[in-house]
mmCIF file of C-alpha atoms in Angstrom:
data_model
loop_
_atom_site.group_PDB
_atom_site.id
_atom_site.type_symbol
_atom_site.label_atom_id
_atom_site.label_comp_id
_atom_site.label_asym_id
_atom_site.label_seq_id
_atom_site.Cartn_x
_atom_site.Cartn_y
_atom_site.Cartn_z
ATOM 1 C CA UNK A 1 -4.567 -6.573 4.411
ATOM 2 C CA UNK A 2 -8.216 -6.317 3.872
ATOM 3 C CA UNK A 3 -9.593 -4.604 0.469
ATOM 4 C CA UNK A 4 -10.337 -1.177 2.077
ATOM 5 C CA UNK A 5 -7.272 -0.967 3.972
ATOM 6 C CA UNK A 6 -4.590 1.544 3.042
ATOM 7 C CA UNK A 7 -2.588 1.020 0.788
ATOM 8 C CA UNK A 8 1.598 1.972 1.787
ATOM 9 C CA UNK A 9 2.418 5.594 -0.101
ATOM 10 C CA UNK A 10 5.023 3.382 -2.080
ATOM 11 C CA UNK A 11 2.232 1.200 -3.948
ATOM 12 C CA UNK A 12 -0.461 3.692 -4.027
ATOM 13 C CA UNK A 13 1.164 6.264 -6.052
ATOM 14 C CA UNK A 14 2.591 4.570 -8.542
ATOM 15 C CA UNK A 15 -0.603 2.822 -9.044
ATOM 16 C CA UNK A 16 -2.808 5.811 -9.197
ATOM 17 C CA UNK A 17 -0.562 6.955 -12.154
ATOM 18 C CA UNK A 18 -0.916 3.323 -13.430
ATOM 19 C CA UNK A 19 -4.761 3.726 -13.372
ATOM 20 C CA UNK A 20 -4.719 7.135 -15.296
ATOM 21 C CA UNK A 21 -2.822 5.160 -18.096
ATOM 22 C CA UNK A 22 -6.120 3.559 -18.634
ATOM 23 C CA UNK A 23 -8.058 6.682 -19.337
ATOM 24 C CA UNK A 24 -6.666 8.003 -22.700
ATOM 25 C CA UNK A 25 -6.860 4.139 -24.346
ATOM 26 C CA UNK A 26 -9.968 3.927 -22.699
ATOM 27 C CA UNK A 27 -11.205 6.995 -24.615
ATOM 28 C CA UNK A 28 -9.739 6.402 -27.964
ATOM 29 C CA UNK A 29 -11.992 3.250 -27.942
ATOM 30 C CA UNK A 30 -15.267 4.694 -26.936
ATOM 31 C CA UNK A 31 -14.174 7.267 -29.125
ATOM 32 C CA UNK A 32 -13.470 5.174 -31.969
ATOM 33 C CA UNK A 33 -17.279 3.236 -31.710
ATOM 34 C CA UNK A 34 -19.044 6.577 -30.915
ATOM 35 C CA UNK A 35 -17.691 6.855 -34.534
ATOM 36 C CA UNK A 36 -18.652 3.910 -35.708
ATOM 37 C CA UNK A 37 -21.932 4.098 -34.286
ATOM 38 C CA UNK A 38 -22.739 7.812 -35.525
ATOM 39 C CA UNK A 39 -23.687 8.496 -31.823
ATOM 40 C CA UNK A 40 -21.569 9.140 -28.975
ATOM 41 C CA UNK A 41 -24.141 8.816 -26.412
ATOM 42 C CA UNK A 42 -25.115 5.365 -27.627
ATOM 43 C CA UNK A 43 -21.207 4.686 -27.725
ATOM 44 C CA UNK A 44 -21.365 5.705 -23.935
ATOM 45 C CA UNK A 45 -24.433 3.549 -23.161
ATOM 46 C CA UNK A 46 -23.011 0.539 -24.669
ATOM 47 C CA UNK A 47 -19.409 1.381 -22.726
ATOM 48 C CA UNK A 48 -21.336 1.353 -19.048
ATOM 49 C CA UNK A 49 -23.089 -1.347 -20.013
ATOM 50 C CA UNK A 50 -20.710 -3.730 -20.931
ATOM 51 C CA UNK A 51 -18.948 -2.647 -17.491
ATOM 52 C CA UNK A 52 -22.469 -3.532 -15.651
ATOM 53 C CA UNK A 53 -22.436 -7.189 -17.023
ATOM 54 C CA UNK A 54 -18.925 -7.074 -16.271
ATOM 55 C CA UNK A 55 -19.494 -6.382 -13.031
ATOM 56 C CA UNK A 56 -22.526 -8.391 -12.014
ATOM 57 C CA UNK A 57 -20.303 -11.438 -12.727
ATOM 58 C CA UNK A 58 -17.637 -11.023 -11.062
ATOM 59 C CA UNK A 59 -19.703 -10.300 -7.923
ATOM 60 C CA UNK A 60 -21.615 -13.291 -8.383
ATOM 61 C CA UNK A 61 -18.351 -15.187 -8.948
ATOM 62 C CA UNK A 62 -16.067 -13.709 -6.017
ATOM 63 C CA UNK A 63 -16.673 -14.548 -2.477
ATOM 64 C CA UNK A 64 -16.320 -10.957 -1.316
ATOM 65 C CA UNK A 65 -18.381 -9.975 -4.214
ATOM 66 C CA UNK A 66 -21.618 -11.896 -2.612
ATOM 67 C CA UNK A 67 -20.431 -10.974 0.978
ATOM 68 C CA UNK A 68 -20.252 -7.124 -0.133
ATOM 69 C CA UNK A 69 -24.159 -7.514 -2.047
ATOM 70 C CA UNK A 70 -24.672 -8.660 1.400
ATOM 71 C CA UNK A 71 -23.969 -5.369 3.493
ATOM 72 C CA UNK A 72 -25.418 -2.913 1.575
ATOM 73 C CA UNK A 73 -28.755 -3.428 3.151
ATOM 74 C CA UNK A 74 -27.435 -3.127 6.816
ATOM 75 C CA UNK A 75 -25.535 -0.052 5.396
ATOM 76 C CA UNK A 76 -28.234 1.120 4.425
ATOM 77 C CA UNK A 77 -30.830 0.451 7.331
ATOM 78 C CA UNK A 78 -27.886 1.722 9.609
ATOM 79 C CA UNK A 79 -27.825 4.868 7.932
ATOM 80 C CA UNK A 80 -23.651 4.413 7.532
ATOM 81 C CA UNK A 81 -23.327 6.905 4.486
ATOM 82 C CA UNK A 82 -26.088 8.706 2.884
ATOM 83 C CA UNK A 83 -28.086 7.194 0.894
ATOM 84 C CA UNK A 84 -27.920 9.258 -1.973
ATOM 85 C CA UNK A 85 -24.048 8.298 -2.553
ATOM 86 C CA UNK A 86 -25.684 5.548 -4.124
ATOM 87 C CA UNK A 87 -26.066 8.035 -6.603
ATOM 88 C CA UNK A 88 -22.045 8.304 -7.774
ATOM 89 C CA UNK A 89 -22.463 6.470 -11.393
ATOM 90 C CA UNK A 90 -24.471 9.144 -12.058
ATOM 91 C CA UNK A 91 -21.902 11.678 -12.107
ATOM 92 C CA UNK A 92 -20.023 9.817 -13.955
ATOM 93 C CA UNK A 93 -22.583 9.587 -16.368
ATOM 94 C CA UNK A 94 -22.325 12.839 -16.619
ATOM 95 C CA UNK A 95 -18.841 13.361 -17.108
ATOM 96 C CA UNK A 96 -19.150 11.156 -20.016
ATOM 97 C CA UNK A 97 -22.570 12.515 -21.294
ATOM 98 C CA UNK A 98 -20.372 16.081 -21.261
ATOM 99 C CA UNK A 99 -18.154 14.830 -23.579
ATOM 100 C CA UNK A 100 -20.248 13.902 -26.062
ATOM 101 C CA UNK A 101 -22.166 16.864 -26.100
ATOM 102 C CA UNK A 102 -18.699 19.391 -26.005
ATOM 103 C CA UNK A 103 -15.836 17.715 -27.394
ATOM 104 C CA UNK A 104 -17.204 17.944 -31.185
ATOM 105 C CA UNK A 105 -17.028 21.895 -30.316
ATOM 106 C CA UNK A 106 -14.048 22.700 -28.678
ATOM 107 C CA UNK A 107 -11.933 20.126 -28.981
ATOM 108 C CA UNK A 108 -10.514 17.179 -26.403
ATOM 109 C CA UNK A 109 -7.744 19.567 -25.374
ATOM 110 C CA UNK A 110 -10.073 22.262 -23.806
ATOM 111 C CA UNK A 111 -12.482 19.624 -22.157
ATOM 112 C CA UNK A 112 -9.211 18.523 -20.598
ATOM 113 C CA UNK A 113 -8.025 21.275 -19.317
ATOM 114 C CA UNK A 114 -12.008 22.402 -17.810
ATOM 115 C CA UNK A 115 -12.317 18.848 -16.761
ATOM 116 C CA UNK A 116 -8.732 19.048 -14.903
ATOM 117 C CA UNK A 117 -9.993 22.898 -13.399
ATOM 118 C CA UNK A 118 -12.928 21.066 -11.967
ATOM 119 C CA UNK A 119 -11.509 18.120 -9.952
ATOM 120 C CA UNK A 120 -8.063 20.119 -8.884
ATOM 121 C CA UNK A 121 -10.709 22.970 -7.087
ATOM 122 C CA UNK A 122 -13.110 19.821 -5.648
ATOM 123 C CA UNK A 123 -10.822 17.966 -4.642
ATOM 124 C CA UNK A 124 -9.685 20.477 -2.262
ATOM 125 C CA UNK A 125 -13.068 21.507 -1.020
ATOM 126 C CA UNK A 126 -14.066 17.541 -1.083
ATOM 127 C CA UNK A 127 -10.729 16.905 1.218
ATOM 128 C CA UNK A 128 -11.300 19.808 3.621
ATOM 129 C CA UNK A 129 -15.009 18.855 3.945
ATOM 130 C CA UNK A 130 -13.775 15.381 4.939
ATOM 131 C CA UNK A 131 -16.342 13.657 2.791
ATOM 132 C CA UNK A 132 -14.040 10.589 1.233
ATOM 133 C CA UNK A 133 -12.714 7.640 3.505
ATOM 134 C CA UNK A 134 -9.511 8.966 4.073
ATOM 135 C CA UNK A 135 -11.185 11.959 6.177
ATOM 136 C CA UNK A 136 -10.363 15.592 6.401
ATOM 137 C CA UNK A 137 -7.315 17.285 4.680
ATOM 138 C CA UNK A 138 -6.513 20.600 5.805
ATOM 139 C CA UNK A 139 -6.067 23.185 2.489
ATOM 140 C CA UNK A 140 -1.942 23.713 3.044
ATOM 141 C CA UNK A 141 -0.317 25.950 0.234
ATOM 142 C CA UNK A 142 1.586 22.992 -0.867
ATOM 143 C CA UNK A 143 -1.884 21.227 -1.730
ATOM 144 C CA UNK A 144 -3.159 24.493 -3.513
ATOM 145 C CA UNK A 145 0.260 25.000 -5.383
ATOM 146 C CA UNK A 146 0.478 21.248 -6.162
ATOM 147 C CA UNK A 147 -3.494 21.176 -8.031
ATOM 148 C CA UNK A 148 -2.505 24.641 -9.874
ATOM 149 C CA UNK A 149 0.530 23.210 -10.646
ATOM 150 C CA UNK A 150 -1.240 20.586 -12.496
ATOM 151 C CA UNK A 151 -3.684 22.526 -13.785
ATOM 152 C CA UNK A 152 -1.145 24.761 -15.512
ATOM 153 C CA UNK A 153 0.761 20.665 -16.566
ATOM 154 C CA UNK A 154 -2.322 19.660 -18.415
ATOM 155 C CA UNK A 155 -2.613 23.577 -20.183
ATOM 156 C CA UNK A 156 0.383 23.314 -21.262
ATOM 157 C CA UNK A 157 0.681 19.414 -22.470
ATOM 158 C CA UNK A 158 -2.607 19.790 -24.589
ATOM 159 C CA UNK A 159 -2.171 23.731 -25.636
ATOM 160 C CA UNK A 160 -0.736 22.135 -29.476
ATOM 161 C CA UNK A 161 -3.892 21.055 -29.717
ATOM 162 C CA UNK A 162 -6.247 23.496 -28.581
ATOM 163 C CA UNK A 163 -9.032 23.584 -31.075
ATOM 164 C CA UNK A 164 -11.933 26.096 -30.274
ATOM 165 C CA UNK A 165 -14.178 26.851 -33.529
ATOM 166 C CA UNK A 166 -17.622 27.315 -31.567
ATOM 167 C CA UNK A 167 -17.892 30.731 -32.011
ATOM 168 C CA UNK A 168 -19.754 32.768 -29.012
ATOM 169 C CA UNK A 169 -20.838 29.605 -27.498
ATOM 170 C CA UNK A 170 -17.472 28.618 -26.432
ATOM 171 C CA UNK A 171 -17.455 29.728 -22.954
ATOM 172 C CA UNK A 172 -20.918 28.296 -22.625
ATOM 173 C CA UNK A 173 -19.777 24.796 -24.107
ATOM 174 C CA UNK A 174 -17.177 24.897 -21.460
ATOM 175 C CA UNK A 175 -19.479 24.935 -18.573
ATOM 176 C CA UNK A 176 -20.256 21.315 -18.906
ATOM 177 C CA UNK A 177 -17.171 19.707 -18.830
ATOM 178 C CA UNK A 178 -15.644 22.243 -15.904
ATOM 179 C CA UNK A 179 -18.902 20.883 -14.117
ATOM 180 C CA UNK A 180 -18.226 17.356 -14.684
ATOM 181 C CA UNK A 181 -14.540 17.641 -13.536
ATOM 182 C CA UNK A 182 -15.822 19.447 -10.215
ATOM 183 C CA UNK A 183 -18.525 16.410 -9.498
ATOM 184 C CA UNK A 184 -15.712 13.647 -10.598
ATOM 185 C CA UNK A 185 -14.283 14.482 -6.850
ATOM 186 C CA UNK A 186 -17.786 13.534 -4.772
ATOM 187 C CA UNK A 187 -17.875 10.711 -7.174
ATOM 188 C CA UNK A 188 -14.855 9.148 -6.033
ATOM 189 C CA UNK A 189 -15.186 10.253 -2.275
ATOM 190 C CA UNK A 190 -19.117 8.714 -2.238
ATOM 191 C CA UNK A 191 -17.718 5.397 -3.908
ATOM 192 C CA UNK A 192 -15.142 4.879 -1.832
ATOM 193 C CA UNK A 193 -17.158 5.712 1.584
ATOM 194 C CA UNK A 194 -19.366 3.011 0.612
ATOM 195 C CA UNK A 195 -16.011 0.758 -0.494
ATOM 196 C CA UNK A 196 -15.153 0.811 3.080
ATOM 197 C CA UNK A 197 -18.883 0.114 4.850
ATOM 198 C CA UNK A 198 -19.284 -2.944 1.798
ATOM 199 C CA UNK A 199 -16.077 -4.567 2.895
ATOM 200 C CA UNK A 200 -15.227 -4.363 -1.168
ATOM 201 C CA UNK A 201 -15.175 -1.958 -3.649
ATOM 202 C CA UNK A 202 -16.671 -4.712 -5.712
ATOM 203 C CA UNK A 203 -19.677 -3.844 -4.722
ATOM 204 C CA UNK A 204 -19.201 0.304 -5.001
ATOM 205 C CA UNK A 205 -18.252 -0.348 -8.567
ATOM 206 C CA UNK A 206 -21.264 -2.668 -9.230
ATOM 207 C CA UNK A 207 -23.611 0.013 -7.846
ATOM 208 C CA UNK A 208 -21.676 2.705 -9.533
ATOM 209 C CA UNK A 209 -22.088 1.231 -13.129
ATOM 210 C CA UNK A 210 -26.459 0.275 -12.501
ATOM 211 C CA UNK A 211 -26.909 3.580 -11.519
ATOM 212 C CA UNK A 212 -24.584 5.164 -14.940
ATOM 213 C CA UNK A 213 -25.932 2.619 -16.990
ATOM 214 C CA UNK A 214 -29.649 3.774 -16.209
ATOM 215 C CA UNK A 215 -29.192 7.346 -16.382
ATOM 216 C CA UNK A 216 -27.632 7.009 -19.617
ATOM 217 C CA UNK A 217 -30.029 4.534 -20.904
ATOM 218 C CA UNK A 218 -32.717 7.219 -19.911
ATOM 219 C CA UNK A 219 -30.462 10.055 -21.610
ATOM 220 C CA UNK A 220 -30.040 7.816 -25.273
ATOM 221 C CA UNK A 221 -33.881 6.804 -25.218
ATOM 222 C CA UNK A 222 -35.200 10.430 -25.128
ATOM 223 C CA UNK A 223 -32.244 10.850 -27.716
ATOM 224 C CA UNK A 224 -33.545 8.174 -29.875
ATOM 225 C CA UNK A 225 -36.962 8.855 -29.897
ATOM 226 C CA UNK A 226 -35.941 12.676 -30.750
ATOM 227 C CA UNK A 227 -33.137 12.253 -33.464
ATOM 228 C CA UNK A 228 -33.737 8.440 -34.279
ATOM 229 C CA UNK A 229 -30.577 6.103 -33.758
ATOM 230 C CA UNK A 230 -26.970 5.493 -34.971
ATOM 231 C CA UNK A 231 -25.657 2.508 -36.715
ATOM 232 C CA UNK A 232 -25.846 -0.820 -35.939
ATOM 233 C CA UNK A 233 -23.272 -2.261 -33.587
ATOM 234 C CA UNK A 234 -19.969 -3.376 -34.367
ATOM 235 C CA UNK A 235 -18.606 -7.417 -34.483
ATOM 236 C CA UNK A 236 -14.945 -6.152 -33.766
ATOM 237 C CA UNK A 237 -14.501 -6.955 -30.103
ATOM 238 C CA UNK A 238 -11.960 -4.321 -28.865
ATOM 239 C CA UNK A 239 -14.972 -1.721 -29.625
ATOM 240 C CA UNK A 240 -15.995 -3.605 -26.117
ATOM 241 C CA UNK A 241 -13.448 -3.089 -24.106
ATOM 242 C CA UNK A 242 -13.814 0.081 -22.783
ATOM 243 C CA UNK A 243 -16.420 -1.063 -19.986
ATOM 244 C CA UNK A 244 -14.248 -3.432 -18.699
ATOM 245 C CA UNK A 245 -11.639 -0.982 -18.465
ATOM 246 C CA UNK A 246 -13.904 1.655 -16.738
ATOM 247 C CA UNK A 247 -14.443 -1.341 -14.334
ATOM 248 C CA UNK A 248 -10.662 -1.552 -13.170
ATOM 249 C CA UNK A 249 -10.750 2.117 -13.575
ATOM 250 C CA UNK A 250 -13.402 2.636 -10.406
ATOM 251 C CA UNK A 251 -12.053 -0.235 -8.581
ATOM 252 C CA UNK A 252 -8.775 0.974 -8.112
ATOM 253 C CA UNK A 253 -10.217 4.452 -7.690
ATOM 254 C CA UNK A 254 -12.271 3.664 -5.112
ATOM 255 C CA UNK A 255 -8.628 1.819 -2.947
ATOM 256 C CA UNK A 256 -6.567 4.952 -3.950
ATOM 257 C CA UNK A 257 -9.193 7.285 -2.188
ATOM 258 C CA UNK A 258 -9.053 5.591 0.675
ATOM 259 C CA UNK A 259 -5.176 5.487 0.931
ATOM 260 C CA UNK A 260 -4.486 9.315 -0.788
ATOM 261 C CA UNK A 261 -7.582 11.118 -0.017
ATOM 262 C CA UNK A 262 -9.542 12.601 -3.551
ATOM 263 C CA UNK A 263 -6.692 15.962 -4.309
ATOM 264 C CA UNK A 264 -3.422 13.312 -4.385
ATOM 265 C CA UNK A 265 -5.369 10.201 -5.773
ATOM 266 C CA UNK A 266 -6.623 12.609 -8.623
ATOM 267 C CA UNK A 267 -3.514 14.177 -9.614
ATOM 268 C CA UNK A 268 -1.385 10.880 -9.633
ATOM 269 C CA UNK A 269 -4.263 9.772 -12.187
ATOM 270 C CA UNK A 270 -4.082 12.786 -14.004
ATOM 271 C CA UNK A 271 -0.201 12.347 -14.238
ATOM 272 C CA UNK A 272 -0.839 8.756 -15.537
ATOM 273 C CA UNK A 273 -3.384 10.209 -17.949
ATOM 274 C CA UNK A 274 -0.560 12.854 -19.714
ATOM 275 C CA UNK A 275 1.652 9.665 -19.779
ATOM 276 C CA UNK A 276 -0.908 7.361 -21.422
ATOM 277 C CA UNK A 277 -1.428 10.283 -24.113
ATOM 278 C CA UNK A 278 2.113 11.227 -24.802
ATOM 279 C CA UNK A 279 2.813 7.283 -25.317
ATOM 280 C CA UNK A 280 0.142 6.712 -27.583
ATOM 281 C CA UNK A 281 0.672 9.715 -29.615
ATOM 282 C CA UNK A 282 3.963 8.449 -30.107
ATOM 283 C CA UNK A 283 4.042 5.150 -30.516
ATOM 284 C CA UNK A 284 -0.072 4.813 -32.060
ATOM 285 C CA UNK A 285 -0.553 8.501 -33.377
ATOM 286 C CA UNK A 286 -3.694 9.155 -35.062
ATOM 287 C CA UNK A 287 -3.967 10.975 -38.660
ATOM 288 C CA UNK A 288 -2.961 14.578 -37.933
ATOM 289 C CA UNK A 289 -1.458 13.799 -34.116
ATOM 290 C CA UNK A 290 1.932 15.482 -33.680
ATOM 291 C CA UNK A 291 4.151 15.085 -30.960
ATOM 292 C CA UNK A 292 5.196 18.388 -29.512
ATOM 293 C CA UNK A 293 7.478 19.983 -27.377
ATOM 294 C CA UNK A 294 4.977 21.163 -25.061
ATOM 295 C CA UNK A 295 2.877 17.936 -24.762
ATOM 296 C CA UNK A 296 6.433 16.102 -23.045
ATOM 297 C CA UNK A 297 7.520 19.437 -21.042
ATOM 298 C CA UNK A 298 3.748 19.651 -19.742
ATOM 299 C CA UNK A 299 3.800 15.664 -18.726
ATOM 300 C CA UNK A 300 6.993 16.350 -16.960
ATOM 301 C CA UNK A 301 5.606 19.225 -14.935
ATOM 302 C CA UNK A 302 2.634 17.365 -13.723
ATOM 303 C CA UNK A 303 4.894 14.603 -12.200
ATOM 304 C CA UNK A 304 6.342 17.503 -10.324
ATOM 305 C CA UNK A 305 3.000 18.201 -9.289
ATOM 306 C CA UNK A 306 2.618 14.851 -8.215
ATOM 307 C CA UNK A 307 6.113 15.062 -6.168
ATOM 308 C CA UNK A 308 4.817 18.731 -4.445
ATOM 309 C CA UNK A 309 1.977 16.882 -3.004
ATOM 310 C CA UNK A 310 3.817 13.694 -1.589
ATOM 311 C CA UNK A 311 6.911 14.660 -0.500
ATOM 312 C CA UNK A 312 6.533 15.501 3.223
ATOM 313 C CA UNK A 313 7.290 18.949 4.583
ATOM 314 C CA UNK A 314 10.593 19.317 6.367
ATOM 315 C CA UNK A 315 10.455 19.205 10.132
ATOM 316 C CA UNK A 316 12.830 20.680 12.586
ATOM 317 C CA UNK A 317 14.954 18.962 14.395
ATOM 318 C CA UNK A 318 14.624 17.458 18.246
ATOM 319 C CA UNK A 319 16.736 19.876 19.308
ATOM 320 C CA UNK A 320 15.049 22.904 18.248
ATOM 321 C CA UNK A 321 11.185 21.934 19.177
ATOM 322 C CA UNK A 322 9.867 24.378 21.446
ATOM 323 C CA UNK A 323 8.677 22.840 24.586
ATOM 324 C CA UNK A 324 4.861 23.096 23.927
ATOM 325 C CA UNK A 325 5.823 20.321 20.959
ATOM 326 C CA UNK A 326 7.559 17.738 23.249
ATOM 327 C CA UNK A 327 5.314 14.686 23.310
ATOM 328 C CA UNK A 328 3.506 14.024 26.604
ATOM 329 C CA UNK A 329 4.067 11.513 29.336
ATOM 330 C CA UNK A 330 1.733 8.954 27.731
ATOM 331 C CA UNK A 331 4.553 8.529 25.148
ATOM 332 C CA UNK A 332 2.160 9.658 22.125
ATOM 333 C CA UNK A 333 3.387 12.121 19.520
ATOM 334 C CA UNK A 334 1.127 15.067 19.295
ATOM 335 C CA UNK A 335 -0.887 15.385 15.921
ATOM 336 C CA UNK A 336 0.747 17.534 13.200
#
């Protein structure tokens, strides 16, 4: 099986959810050197940054790595994808840049939840409009049930601790992150469209972290020469390994696309993500970090969520098919 084949439903799920177990450890650390530093946008520089180098190695180093540096001139002449999907890291600049800006205002639990109401309602539209690999997805009710379902998971997991102190400009402040969430869905279909015309999504994620690395290198220098900087970096190394993380993070985003389409491959992450949460905050709480009812009720729900939009739809039996649904003489099914 080549790297941009499908992946069977029985691996792919279980590691989308594996992947979103990533996120929350992910954050504390970029959370816990955007501390450090005084500066959360310098904390997210230094996070893609890290990833970059990561990157540019292991393409250098891997076979497939070269091979896919290789096609993404042809791709390019040949006009396989547009060329502005090139432009993915970007939004996932933003998405990070958002949380910097919002999080200090109304709290990680409310840029959750907008960041969750973004990707459930673009992953639809990104899905119908047949944008990622895995082409069009028809809008059922079971896929619009299955992303409010979530939505109303991730609510109620993170409503202990909703924290919303930014007066009048709360609604405002949420804007950003609902954004980000909505263009997290393109950035996942554009990567992994180009994972499947490189051969690799070695080379997606490579492109994806040079073009997040420079927008937010452009973002922290206007920054800098406006405010001035943060502290000096850290000599702890886990403060580092958030990039690498984001790495695996894309990688295995840019496979699951391809296998679940954007809607499924984003809620299975988003289940993984409640997980990851609920096991830190009970096994490596932070000061002040209660476990709550809710939080475990809410992570249970979303796996439900996940279940709605896997399990296949009942079909009636041979017997009963109406004769405008009996497969033709060519022995072919017809297409649900």
């Amino acid at each position: 099986m080549s790297s941009t084949s499908p992946l069977p439903l029985i691996l792919s799920l279980p590691l989308a959810v594996g992947t979103g177990l990533a996120i929350p450890v992910q954050g504390r650390i970029t959370g816990a050197l955007g501390a450090e530093l005084d500066d959360g946008l310098a904390a997210a520089v230094v996070s893609f940054s890290v990833g970059l180098a990561v990157m540019v190695v292991v393409t250098l180093v891997l076979p497939g790595g070269r091979a896919g540096i290789r096609r993404i001139a042809p791709a390019l002449r040949e006009r396989r994808f547009p060329r502005w999907y090139l432009l993915a890291g970007c939004l996932g600049a933003f998405m990070v840049l958002s949380q910097g800006l919002t999080v200090s205002q109304i709290g990680i639990a409310l840029f959750i939840v907008a960041t969750v109401a973004g990707t459930s309602l673009s992953g639809l539209l990104v899905d119908r409009m047949g944008l990622g690999p895995a082409g069009r997805k028809a809008i059922t009710a079971r896929r619009i049930a299955s992303a409010a379902l979530t939505l109303v998971a991730v609510a109620w997991a993170a409503s202990p601790k909703f924290s919303v102190d930014a007066g009048g400009l709360w609604l405002l402040l949420v804007l950003l992150p609902l954004a980000a969430g909505f263009l997290r869905s393109f950035q996942q279909a554009m990567n992994g469209t180009a994972t499947v015309h490189y051969g690799t999504p070695l080379t997606a994620t490579l492109i994806n972290f040079a073009a997040g690395s420079l927008a937010l290198w452009m973002a922290w220098l206007v920054k800098a020469a406006v405010a001035g900087t943060g502290n000096p970096l850290p000599s702890e190394w886990w403060y580092y390994l958030a990039g690498p993380m984001g790495c695996m993070f894309v990688i295995f985003a840019n496979i699951l696309v391809r296998s679940l389409g954007v809607l499924l491959a984003g809620i299975g992450m988003i289940a993984g993500q409640l997980l990851g949460s609920l096991a830190l905050d009970a096994w490596f709480p932070v000061p002040g970090t209660q476990l709550a009812a809710a939080t475990v009720l809410g992570t249970l729900l979303a796996m439900a969520a996940l279940l709605l939009a896997t399990v296949p739809a009942p079909h009636r039996r041979a017997g009963l098919r109406s004769p405008a649904a009996e497969p033709s003489g060519t022995g072919a099914a017809p297409r649900p």
